[in-house]
Short mmCIF file of C-alpha atoms in Angstrom, two decimals:
data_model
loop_
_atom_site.label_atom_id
_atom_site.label_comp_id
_atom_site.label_asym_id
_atom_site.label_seq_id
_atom_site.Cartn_x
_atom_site.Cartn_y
_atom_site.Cartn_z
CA UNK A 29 118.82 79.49 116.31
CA UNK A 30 120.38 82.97 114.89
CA UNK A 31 117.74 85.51 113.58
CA UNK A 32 117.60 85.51 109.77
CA UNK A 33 118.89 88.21 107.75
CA UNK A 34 116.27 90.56 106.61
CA UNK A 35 116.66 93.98 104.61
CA UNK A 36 113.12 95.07 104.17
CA UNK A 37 112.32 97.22 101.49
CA UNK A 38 112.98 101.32 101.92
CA UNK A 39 108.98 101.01 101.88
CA UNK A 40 108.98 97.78 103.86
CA UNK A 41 105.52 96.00 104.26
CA UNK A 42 104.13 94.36 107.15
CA UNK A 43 102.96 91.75 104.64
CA UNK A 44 106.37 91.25 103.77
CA UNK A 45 108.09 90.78 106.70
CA UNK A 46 105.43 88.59 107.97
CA UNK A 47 106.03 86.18 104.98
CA UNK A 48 109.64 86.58 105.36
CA UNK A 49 109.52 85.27 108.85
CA UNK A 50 107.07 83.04 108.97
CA UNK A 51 108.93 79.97 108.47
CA UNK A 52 111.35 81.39 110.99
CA UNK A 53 109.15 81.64 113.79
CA UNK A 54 105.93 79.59 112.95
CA UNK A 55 105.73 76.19 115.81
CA UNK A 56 106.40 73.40 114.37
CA UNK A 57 104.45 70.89 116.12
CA UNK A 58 101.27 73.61 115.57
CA UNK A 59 100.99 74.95 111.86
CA UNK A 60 99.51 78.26 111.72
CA UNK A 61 100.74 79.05 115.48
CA UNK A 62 103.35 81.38 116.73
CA UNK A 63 104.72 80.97 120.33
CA UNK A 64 105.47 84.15 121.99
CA UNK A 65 109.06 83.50 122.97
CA UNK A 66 109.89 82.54 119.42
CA UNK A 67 108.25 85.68 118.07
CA UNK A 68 109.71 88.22 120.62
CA UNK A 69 113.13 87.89 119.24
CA UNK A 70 112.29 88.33 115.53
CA UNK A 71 109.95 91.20 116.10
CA UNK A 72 112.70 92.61 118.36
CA UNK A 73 115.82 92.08 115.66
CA UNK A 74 113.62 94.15 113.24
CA UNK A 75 112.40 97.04 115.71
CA UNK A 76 115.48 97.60 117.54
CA UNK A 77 118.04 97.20 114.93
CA UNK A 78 116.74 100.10 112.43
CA UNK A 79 116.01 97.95 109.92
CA UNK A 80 112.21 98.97 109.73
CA UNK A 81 112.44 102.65 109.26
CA UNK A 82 109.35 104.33 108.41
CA UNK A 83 108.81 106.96 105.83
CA UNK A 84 108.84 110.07 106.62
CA UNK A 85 106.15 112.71 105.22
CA UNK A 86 108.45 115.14 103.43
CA UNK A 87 110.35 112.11 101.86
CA UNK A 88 106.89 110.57 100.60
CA UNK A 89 105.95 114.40 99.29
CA UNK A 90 109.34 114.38 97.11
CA UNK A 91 108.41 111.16 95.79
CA UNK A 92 105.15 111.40 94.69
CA UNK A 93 105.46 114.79 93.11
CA UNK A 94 108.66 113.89 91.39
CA UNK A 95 106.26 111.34 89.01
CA UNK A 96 103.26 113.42 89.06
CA UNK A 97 104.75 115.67 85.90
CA UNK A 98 101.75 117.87 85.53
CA UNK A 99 101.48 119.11 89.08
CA UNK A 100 98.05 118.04 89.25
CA UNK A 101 98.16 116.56 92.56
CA UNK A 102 97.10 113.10 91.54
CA UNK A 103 98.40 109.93 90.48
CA UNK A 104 96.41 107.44 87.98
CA UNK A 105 95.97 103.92 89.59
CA UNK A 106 97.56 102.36 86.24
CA UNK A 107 100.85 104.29 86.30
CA UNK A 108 101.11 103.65 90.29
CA UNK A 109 100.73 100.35 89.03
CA UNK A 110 103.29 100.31 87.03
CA UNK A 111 105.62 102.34 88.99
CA UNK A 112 105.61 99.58 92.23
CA UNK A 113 105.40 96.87 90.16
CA UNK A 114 108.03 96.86 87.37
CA UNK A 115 110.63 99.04 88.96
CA UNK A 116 112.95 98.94 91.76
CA UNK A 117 111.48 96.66 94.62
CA UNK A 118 108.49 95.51 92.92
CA UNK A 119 105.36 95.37 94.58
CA UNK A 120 103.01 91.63 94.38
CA UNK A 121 99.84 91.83 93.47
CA UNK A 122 98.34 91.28 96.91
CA UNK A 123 100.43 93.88 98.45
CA UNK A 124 99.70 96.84 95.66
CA UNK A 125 95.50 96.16 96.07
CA UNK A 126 96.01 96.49 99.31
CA UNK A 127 97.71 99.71 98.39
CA UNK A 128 95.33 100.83 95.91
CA UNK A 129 92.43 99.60 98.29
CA UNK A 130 93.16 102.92 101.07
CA UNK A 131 94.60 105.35 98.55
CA UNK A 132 92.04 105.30 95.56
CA UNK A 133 89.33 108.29 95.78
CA UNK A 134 86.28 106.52 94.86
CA UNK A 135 85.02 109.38 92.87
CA UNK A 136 87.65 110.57 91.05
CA UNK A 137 89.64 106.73 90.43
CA UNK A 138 92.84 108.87 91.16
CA UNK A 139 95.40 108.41 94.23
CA UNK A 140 95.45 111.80 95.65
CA UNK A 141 98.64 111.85 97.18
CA UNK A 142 98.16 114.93 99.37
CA UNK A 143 94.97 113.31 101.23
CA UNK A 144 97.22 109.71 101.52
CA UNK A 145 100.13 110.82 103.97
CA UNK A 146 98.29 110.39 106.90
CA UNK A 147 98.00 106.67 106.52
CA UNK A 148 101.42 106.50 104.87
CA UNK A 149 103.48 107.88 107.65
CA UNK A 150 103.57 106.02 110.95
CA UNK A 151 102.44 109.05 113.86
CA UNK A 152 105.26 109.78 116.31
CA UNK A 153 103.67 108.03 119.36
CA UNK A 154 103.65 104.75 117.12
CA UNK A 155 107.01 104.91 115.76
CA UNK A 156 108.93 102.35 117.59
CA UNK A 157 112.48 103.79 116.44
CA UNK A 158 111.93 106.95 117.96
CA UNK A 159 110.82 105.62 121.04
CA UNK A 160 113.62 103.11 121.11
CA UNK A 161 115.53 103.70 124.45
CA UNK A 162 112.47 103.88 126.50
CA UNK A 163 111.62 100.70 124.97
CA UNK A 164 115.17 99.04 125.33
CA UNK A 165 114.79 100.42 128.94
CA UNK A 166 111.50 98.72 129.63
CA UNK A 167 112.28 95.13 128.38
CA UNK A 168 115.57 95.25 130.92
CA UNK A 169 113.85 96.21 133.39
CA UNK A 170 111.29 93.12 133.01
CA UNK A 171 114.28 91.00 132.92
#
């Protein structure tokens, strides 16, 4: 069976590509089951191929501060709304609360974007594409 074609978003979620490949790689004798040698290939088609490119900090900084027009370092919850969900690659519903869910400060009901990059940007020793060759190095060497 050939690997689907998948183009996550720039964003990508793991909610999304879960969903995408689910059908792909779900048993079908045992709903709700994934076998291991079925999964290894998908996960690896996504990892190794670049097509799940985290963001990186100063990109997410340009973004968020290109719609915050009065500098103020926050974003409301209804225009962030509005901005993943009716533009571009819209966000569902399930995947912006779960958004909304980390970013929120519970006092002030704003995203405060400077205090959200830390769990928006995937740390160096956890980025798979930068680590890529020692990867690609260690699954030929279990071969």
């Amino acid at each position: 069976m050939s690997s689907p074609v998948f183009e996550p978003r720039p964003y990508g979620t793991a909610v999304s590509v879960a969903n995408y490949y689910t059908g792909w790689v779900e048993d079908q004798e045992s709903k709700g089951f994934v076998k291991l040698e079925v999964l290894l290939p998908a996960l690896t088609d996504i990892l190794l191929k670049d097509r799940w490119k985290p963001a990186k900090k100063e990109k997410l900084q340009q973004a968020f501060k290109f719609f915050d027009i009065r500098g103020t370092g926050r974003l409301s919850p209804t225009y962030m709304r509005k901005l993943l969900m009716d533009h571009g690659d819209k966000l569902s519903e399930e995947e912006f609360e779960s958004f909304l869910s980390t970013m929120v400060n519970p006092f002030r009901k704003k995203i405060e974007y400077d205090a959200c990059y830390e769990q928006l940007v995937v740390p160096p020793d956890l980025d798979v594409l930068q680590n890529k060759n020692k990867i690609m190095f260690e699954i030929k060497d279990e071969e």
